[in-house]
mmCIF file of N, CA and C in Angstrom:
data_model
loop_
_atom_site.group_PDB
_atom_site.id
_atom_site.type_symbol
_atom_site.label_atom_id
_atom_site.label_comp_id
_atom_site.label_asym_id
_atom_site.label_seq_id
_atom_site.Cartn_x
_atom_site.Cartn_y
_atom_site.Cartn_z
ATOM 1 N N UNK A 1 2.744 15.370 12.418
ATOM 2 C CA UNK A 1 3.796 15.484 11.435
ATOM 3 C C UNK A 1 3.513 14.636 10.200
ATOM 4 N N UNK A 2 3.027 13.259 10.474
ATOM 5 C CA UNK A 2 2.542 12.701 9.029
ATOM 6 C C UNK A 2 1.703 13.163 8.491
ATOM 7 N N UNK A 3 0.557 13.927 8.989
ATOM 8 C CA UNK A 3 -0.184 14.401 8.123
ATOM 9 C C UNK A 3 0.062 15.761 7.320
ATOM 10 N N UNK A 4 1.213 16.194 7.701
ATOM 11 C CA UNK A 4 1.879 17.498 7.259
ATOM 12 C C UNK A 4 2.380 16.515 5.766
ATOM 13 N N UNK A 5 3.099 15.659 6.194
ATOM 14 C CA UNK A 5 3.470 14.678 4.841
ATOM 15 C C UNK A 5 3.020 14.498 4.349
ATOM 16 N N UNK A 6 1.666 14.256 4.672
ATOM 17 C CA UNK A 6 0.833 13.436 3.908
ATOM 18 C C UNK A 6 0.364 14.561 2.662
ATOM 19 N N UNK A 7 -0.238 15.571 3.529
ATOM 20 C CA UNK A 7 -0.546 16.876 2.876
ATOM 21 C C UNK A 7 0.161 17.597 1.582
ATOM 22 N N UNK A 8 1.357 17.274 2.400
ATOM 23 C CA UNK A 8 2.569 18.091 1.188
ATOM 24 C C UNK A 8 2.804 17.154 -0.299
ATOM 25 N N UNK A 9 2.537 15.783 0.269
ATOM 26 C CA UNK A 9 3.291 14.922 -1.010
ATOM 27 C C UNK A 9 1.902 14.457 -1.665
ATOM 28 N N UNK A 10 0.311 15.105 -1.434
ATOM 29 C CA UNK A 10 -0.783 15.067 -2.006
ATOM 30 C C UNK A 10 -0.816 16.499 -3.031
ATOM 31 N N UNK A 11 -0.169 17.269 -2.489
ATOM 32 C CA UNK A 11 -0.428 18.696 -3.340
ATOM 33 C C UNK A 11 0.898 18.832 -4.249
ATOM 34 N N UNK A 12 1.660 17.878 -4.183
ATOM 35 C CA UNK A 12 2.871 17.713 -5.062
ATOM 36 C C UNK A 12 2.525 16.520 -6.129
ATOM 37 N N UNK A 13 1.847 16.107 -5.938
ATOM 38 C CA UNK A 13 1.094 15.090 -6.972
ATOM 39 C C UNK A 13 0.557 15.076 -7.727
ATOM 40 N N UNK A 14 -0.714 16.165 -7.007
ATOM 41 C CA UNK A 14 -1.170 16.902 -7.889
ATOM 42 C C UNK A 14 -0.874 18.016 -8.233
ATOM 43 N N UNK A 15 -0.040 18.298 -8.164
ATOM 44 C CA UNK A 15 0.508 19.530 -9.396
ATOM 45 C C UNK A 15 1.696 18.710 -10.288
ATOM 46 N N UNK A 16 1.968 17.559 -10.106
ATOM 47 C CA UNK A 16 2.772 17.197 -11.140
ATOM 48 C C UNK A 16 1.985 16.073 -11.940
ATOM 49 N N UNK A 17 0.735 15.158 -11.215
ATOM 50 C CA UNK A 17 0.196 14.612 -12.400
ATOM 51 C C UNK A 17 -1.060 15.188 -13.048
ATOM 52 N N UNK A 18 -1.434 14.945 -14.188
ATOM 53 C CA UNK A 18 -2.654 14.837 -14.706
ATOM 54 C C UNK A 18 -3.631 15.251 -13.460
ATOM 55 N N UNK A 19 -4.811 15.502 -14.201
ATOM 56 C CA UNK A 19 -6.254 16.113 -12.886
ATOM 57 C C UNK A 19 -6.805 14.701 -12.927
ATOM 58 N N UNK A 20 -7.113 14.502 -13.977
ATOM 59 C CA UNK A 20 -7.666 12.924 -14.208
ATOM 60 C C UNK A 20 -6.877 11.497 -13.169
ATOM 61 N N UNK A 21 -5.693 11.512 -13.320
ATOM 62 C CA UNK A 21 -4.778 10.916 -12.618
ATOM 63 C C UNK A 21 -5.009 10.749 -11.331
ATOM 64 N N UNK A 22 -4.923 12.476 -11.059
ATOM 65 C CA UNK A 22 -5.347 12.413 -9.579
ATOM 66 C C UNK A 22 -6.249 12.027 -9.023
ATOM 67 N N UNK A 23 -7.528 12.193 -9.765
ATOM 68 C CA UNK A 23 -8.923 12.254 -8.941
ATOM 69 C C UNK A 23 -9.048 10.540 -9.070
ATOM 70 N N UNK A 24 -8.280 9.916 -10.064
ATOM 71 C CA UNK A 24 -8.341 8.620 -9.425
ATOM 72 C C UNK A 24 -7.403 7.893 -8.874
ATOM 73 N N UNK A 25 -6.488 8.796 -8.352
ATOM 74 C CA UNK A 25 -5.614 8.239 -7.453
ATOM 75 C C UNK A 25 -6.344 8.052 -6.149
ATOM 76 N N UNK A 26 -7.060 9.668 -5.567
ATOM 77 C CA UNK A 26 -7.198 9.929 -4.432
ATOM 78 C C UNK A 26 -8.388 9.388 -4.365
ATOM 79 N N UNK A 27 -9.773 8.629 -5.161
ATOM 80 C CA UNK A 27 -10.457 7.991 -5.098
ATOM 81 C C UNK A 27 -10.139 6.299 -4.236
ATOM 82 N N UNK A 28 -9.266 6.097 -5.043
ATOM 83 C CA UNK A 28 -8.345 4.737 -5.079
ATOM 84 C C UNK A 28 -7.905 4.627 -3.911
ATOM 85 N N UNK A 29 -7.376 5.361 -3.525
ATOM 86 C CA UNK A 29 -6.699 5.658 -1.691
ATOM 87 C C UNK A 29 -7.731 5.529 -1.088
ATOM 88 N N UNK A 30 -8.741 6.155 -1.149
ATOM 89 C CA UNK A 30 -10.135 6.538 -0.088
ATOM 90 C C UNK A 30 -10.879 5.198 -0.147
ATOM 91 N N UNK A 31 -11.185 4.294 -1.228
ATOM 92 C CA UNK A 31 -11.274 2.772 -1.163
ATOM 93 C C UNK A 31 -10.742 1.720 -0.485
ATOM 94 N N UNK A 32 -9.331 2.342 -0.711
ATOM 95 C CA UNK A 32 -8.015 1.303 -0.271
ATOM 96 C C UNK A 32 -8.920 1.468 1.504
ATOM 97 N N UNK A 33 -8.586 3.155 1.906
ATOM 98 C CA UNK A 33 -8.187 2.903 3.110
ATOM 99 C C UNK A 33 -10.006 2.638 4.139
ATOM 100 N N UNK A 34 -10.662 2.725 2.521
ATOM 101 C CA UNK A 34 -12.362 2.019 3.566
ATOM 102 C C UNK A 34 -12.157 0.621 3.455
ATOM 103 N N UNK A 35 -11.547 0.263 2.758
ATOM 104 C CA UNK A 35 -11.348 -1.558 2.642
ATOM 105 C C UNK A 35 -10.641 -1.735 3.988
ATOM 106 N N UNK A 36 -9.786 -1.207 4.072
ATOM 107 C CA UNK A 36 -8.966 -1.529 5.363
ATOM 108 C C UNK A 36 -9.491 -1.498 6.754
ATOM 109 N N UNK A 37 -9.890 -0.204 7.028
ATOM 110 C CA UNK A 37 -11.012 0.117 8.287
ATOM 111 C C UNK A 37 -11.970 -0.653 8.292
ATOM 112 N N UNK A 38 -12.965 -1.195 7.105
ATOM 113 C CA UNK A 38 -13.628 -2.308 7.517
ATOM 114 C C UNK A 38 -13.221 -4.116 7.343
ATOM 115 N N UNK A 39 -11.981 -3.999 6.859
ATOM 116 C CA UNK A 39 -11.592 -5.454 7.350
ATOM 117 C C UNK A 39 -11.601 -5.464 8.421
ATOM 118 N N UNK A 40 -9.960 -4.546 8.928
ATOM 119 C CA UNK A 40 -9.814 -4.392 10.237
ATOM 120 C C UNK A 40 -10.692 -4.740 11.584
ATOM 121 N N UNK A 41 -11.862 -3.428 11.459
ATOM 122 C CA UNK A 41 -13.096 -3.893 12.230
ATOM 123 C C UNK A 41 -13.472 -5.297 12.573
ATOM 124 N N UNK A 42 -13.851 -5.894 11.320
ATOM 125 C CA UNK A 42 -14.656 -7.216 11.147
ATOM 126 C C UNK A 42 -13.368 -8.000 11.509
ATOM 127 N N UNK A 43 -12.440 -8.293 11.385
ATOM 128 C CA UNK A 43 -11.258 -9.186 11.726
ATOM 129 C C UNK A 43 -10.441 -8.691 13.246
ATOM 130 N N UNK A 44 -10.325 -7.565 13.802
ATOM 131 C CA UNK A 44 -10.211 -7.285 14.864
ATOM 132 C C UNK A 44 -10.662 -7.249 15.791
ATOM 133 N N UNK A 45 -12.007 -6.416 15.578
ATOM 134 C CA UNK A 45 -12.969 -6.402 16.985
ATOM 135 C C UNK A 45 -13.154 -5.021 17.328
ATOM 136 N N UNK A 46 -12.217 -4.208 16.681
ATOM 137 C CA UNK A 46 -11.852 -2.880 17.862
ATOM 138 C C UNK A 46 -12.278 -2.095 16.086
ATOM 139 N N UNK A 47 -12.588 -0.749 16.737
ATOM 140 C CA UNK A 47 -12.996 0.035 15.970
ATOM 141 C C UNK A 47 -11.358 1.348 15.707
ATOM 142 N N UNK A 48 -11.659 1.504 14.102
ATOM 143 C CA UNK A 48 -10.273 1.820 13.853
ATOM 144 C C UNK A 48 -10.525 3.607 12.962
ATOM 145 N N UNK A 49 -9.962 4.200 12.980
ATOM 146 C CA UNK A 49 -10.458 5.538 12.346
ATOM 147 C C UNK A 49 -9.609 5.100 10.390
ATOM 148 N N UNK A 50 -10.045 6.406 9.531
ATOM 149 C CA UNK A 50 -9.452 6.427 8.270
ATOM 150 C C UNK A 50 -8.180 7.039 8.265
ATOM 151 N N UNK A 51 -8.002 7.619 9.153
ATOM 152 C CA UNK A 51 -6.409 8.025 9.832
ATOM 153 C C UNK A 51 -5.937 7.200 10.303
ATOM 154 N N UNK A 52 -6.201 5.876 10.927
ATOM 155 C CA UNK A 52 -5.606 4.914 11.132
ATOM 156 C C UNK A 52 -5.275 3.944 10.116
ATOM 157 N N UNK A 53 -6.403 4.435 9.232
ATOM 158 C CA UNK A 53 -6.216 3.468 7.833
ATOM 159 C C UNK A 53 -5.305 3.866 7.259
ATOM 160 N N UNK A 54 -5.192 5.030 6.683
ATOM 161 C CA UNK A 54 -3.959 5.590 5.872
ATOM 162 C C UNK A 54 -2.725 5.839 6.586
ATOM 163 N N UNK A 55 -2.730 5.848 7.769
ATOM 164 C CA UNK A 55 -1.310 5.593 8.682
ATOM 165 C C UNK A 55 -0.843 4.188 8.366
ATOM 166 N N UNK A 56 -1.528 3.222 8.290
ATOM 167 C CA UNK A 56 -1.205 2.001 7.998
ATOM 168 C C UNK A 56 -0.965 1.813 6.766
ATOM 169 N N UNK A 57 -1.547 2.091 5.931
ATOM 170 C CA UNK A 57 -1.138 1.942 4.583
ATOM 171 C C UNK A 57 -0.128 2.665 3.943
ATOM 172 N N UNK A 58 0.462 3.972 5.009
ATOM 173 C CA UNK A 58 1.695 4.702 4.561
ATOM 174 C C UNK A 58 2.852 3.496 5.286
ATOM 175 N N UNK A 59 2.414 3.160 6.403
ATOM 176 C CA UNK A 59 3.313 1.878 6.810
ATOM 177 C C UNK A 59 4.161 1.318 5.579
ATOM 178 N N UNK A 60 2.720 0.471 5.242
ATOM 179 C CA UNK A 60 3.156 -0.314 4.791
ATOM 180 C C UNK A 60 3.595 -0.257 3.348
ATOM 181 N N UNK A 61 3.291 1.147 2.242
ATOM 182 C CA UNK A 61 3.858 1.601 1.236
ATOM 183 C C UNK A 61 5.525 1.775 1.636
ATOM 184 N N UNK A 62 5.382 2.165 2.947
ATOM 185 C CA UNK A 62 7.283 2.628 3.306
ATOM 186 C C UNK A 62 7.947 1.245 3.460
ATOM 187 N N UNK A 63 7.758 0.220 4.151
ATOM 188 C CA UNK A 63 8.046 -0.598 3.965
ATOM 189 C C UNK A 63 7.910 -1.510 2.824
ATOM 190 N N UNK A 64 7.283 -1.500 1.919
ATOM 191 C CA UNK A 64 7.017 -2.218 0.824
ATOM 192 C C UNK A 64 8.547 -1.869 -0.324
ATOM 193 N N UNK A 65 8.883 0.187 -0.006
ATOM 194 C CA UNK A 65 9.766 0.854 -0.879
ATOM 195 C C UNK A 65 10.956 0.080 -0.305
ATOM 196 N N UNK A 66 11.304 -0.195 1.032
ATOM 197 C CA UNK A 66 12.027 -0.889 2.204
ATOM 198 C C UNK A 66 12.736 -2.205 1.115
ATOM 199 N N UNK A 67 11.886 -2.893 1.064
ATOM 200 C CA UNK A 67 11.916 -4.271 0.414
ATOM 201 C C UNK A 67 12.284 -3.911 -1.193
ATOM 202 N N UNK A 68 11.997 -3.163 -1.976
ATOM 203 C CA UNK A 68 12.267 -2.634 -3.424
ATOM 204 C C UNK A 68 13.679 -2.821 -3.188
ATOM 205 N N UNK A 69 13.850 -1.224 -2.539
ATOM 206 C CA UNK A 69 15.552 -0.906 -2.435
ATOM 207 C C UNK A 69 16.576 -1.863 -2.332
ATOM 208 N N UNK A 70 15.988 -2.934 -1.221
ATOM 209 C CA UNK A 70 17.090 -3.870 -0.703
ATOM 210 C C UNK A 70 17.003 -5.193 -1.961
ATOM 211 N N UNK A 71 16.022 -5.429 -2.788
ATOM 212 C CA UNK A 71 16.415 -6.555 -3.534
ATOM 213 C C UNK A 71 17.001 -5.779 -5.047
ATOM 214 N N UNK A 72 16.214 -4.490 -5.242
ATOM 215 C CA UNK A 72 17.553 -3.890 -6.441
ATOM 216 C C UNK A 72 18.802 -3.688 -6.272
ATOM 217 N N UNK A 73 18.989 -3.595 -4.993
ATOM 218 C CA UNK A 73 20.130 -3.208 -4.433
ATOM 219 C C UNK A 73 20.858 -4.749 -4.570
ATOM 220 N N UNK A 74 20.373 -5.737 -4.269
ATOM 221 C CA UNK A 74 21.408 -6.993 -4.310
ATOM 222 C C UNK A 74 21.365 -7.634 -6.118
ATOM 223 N N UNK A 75 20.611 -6.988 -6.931
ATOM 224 C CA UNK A 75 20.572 -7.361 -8.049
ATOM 225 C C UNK A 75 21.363 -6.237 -9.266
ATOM 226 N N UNK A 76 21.655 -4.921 -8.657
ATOM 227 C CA UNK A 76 22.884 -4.207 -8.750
ATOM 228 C C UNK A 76 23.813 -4.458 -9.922
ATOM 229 N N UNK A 77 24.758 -5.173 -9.265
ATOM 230 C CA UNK A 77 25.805 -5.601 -9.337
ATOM 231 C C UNK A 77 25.991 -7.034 -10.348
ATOM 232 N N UNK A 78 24.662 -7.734 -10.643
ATOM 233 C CA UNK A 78 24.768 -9.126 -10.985
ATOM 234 C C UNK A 78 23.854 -9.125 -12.246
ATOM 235 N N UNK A 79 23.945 -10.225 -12.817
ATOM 236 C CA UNK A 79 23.461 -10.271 -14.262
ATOM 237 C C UNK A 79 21.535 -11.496 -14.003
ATOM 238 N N UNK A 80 21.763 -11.561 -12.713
ATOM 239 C CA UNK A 80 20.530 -11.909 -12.325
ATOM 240 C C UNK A 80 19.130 -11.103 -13.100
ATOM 241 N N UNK A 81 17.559 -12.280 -13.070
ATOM 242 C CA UNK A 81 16.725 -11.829 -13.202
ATOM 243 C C UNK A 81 15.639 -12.032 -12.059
ATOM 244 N N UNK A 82 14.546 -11.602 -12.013
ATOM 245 C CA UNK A 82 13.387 -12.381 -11.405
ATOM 246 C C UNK A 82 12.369 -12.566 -11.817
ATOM 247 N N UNK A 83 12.824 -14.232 -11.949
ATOM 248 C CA UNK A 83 11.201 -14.980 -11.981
ATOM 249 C C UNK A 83 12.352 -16.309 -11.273
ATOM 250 N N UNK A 84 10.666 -17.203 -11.564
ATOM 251 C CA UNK A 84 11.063 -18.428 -10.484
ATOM 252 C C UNK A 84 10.768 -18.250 -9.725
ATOM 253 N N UNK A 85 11.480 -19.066 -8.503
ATOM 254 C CA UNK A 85 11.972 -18.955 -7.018
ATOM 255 C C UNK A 85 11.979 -17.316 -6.860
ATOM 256 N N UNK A 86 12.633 -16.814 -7.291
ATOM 257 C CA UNK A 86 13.347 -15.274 -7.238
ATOM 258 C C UNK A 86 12.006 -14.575 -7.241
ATOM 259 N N UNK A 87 11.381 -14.844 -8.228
ATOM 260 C CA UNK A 87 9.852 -13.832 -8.035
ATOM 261 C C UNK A 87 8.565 -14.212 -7.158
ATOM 262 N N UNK A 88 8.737 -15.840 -6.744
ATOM 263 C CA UNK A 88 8.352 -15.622 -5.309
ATOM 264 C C UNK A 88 8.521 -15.111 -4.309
ATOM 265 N N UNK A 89 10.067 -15.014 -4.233
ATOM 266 C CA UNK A 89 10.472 -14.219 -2.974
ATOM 267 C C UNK A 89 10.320 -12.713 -3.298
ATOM 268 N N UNK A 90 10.275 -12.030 -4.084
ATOM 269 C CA UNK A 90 9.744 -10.871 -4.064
ATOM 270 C C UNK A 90 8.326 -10.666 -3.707
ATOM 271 N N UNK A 91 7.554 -11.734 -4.144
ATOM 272 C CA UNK A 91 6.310 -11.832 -3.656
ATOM 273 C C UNK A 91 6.150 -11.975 -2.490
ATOM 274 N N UNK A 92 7.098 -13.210 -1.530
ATOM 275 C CA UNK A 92 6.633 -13.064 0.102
ATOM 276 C C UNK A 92 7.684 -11.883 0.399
ATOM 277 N N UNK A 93 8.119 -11.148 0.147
ATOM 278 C CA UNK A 93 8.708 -9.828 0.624
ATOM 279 C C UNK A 93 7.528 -8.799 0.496
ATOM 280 N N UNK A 94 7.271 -8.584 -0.261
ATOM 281 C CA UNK A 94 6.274 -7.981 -0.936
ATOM 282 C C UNK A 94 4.789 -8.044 0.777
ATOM 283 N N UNK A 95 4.447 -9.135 0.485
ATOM 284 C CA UNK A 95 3.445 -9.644 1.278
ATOM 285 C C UNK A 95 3.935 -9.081 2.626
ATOM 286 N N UNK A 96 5.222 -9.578 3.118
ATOM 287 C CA UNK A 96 5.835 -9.801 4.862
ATOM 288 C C UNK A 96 5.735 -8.111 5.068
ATOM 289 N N UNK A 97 6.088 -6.803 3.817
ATOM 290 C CA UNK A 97 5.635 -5.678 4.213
ATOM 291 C C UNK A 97 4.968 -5.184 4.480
ATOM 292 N N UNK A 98 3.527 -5.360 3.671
ATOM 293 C CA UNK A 98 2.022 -5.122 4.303
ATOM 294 C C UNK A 98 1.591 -5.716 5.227
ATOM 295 N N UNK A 99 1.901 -6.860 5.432
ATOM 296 C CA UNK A 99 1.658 -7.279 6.491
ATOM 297 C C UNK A 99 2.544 -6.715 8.156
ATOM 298 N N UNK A 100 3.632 -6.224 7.871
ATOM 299 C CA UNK A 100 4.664 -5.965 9.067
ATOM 300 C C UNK A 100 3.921 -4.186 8.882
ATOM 301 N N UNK A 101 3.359 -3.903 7.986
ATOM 302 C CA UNK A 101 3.161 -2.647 7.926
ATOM 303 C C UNK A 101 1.813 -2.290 8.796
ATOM 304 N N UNK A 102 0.963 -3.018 8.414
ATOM 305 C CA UNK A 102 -0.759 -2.987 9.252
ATOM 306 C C UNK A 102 -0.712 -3.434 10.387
ATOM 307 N N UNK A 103 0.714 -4.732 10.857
ATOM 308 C CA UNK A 103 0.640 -4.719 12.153
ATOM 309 C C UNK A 103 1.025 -3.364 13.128
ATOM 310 N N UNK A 104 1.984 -2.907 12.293
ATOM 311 C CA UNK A 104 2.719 -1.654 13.040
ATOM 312 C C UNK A 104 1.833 -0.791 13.230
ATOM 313 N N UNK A 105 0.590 -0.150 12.202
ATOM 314 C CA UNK A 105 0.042 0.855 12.163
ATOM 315 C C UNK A 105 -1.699 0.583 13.116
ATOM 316 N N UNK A 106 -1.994 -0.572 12.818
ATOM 317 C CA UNK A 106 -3.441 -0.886 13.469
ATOM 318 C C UNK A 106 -2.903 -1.877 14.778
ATOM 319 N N UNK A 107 -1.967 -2.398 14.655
ATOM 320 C CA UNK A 107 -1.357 -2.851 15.964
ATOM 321 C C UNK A 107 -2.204 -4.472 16.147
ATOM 322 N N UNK A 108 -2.231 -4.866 15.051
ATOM 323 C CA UNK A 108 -2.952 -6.043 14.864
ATOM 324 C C UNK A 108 -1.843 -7.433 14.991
ATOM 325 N N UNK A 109 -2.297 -8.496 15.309
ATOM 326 C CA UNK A 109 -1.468 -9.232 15.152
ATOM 327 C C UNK A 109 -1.477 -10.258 13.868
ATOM 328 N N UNK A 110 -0.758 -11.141 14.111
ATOM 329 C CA UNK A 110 0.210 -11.451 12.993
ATOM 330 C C UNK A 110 -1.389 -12.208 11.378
ATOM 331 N N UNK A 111 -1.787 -12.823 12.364
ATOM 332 C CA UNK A 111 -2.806 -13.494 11.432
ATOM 333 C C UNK A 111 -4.108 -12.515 10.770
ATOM 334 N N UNK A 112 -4.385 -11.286 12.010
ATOM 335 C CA UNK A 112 -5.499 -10.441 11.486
ATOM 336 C C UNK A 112 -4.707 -9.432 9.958
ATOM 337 N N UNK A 113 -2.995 -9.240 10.292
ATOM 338 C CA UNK A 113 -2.851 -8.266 9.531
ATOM 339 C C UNK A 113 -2.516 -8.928 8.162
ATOM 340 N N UNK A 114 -2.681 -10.175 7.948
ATOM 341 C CA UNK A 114 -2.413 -11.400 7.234
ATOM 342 C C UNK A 114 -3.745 -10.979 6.456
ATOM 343 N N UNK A 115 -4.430 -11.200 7.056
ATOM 344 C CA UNK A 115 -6.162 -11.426 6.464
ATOM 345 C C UNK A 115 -6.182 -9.439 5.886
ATOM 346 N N UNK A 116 -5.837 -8.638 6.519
ATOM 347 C CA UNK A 116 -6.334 -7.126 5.986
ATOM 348 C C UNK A 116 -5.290 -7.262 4.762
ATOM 349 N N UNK A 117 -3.778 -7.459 4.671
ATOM 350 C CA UNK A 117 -3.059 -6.944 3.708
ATOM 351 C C UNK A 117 -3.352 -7.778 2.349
ATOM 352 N N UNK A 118 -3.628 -9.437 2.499
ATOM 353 C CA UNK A 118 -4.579 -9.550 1.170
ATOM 354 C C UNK A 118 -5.816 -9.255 0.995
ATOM 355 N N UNK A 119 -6.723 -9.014 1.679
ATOM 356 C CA UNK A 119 -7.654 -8.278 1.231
ATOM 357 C C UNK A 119 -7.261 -7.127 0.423
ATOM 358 N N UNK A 120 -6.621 -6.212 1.406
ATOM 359 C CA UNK A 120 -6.174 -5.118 0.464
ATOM 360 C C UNK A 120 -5.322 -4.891 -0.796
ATOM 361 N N UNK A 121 -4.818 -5.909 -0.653
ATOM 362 C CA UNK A 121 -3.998 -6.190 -2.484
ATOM 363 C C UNK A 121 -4.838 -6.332 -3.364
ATOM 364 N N UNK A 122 -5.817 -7.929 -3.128
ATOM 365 C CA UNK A 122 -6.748 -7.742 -4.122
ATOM 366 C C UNK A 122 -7.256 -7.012 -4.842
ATOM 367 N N UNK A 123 -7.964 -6.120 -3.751
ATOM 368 C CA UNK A 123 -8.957 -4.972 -4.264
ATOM 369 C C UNK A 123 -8.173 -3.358 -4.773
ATOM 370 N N UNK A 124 -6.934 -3.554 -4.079
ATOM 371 C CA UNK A 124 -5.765 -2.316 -4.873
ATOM 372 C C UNK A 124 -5.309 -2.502 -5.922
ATOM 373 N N UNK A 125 -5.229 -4.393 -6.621
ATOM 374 C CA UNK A 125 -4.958 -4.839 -7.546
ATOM 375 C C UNK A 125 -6.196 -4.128 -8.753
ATOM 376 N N UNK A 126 -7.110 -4.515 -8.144
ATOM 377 C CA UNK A 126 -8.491 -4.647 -9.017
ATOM 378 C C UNK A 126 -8.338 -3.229 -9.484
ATOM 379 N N UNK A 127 -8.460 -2.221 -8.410
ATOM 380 C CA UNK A 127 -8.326 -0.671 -8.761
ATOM 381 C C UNK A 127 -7.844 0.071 -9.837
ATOM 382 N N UNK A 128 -6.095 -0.862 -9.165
ATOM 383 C CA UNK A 128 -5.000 -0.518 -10.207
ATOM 384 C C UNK A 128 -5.540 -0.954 -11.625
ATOM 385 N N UNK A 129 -5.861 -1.760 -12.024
ATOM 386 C CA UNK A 129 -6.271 -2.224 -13.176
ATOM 387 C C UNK A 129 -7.540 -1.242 -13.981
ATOM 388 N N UNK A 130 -8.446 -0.934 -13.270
ATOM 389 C CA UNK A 130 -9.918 -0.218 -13.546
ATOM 390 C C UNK A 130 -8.943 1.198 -13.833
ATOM 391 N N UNK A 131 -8.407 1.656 -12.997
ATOM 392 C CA UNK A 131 -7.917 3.004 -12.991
ATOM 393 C C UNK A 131 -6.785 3.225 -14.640
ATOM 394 N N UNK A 132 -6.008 1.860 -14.701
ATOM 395 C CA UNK A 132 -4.984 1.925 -15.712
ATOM 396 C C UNK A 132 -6.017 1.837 -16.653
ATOM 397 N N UNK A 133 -7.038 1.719 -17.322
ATOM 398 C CA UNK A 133 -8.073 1.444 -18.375
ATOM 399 C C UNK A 133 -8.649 2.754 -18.638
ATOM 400 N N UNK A 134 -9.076 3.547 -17.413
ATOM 401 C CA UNK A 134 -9.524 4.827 -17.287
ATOM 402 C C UNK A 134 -8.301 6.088 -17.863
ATOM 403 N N UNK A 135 -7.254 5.480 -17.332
ATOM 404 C CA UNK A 135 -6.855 6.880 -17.488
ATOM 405 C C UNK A 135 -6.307 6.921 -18.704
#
């Protein structure tokens, strides 16, 4: 069934963004989720598929949206901003999702999925950046 999802909300993407867009979106993904499979590996022990990679990384995108909702949601109502304190804690929210996300999906524990989800920021960071220049 996720990959029916997965499928449907890839061919809805691309028909609503750019070709260019896409081909470095779905580049970007296919990085993300070889970065992951070989952290994983090297920090786990156990050998992990790219379906396990992108199961995990849909994890942890759903949970990451998880954490969005609930702090716009308490900022709503109030004349609040974030930075400070406030944009740290979006940051360890931020973090506690990828991380609660790769444990769920590679079934890793708390310190290995620690070590994959910054790895994988970094280098999704780096992406994001190369890709925003490109397109």
């Amino acid at each position: 069934m996720q990959y029916i999802i997965l499928v449907v909300s890839l061919i809805i993407f691309a028909i609503w963004a750019p070709v260019k867009v896409t081909i470095i979106t779905l580049f970007g993904t296919f990085v993300i989720a070889a970065t992951v499979k070989t952290v994983a590996q090297s920090v786990a022990g156990t050998s992990f598929s790219y379906g396990e990679s992108l199961r995990a990384i849909g994890y942890s995108f759903a949970l990451m949206l998880l954490a969005i909702f609930t702090i716009f949601s308490f900022l709503l109502g109030s004349s609040a901003n974030i930075s400070g304190v406030g944009g740290l804690m979006v940051f360890v929210a931020f973090f506690a999702s990828y991380v609660l996300g790769f444990s769920i999906g590679l079934g890793t524990n708390f310190g290995a999925s620690s070590i994959i989800a910054f790895v994988s920021t970094v280098i999704s960071s780096i992406l994001f950046y190369i890709g925003k220049s490109l397109a």
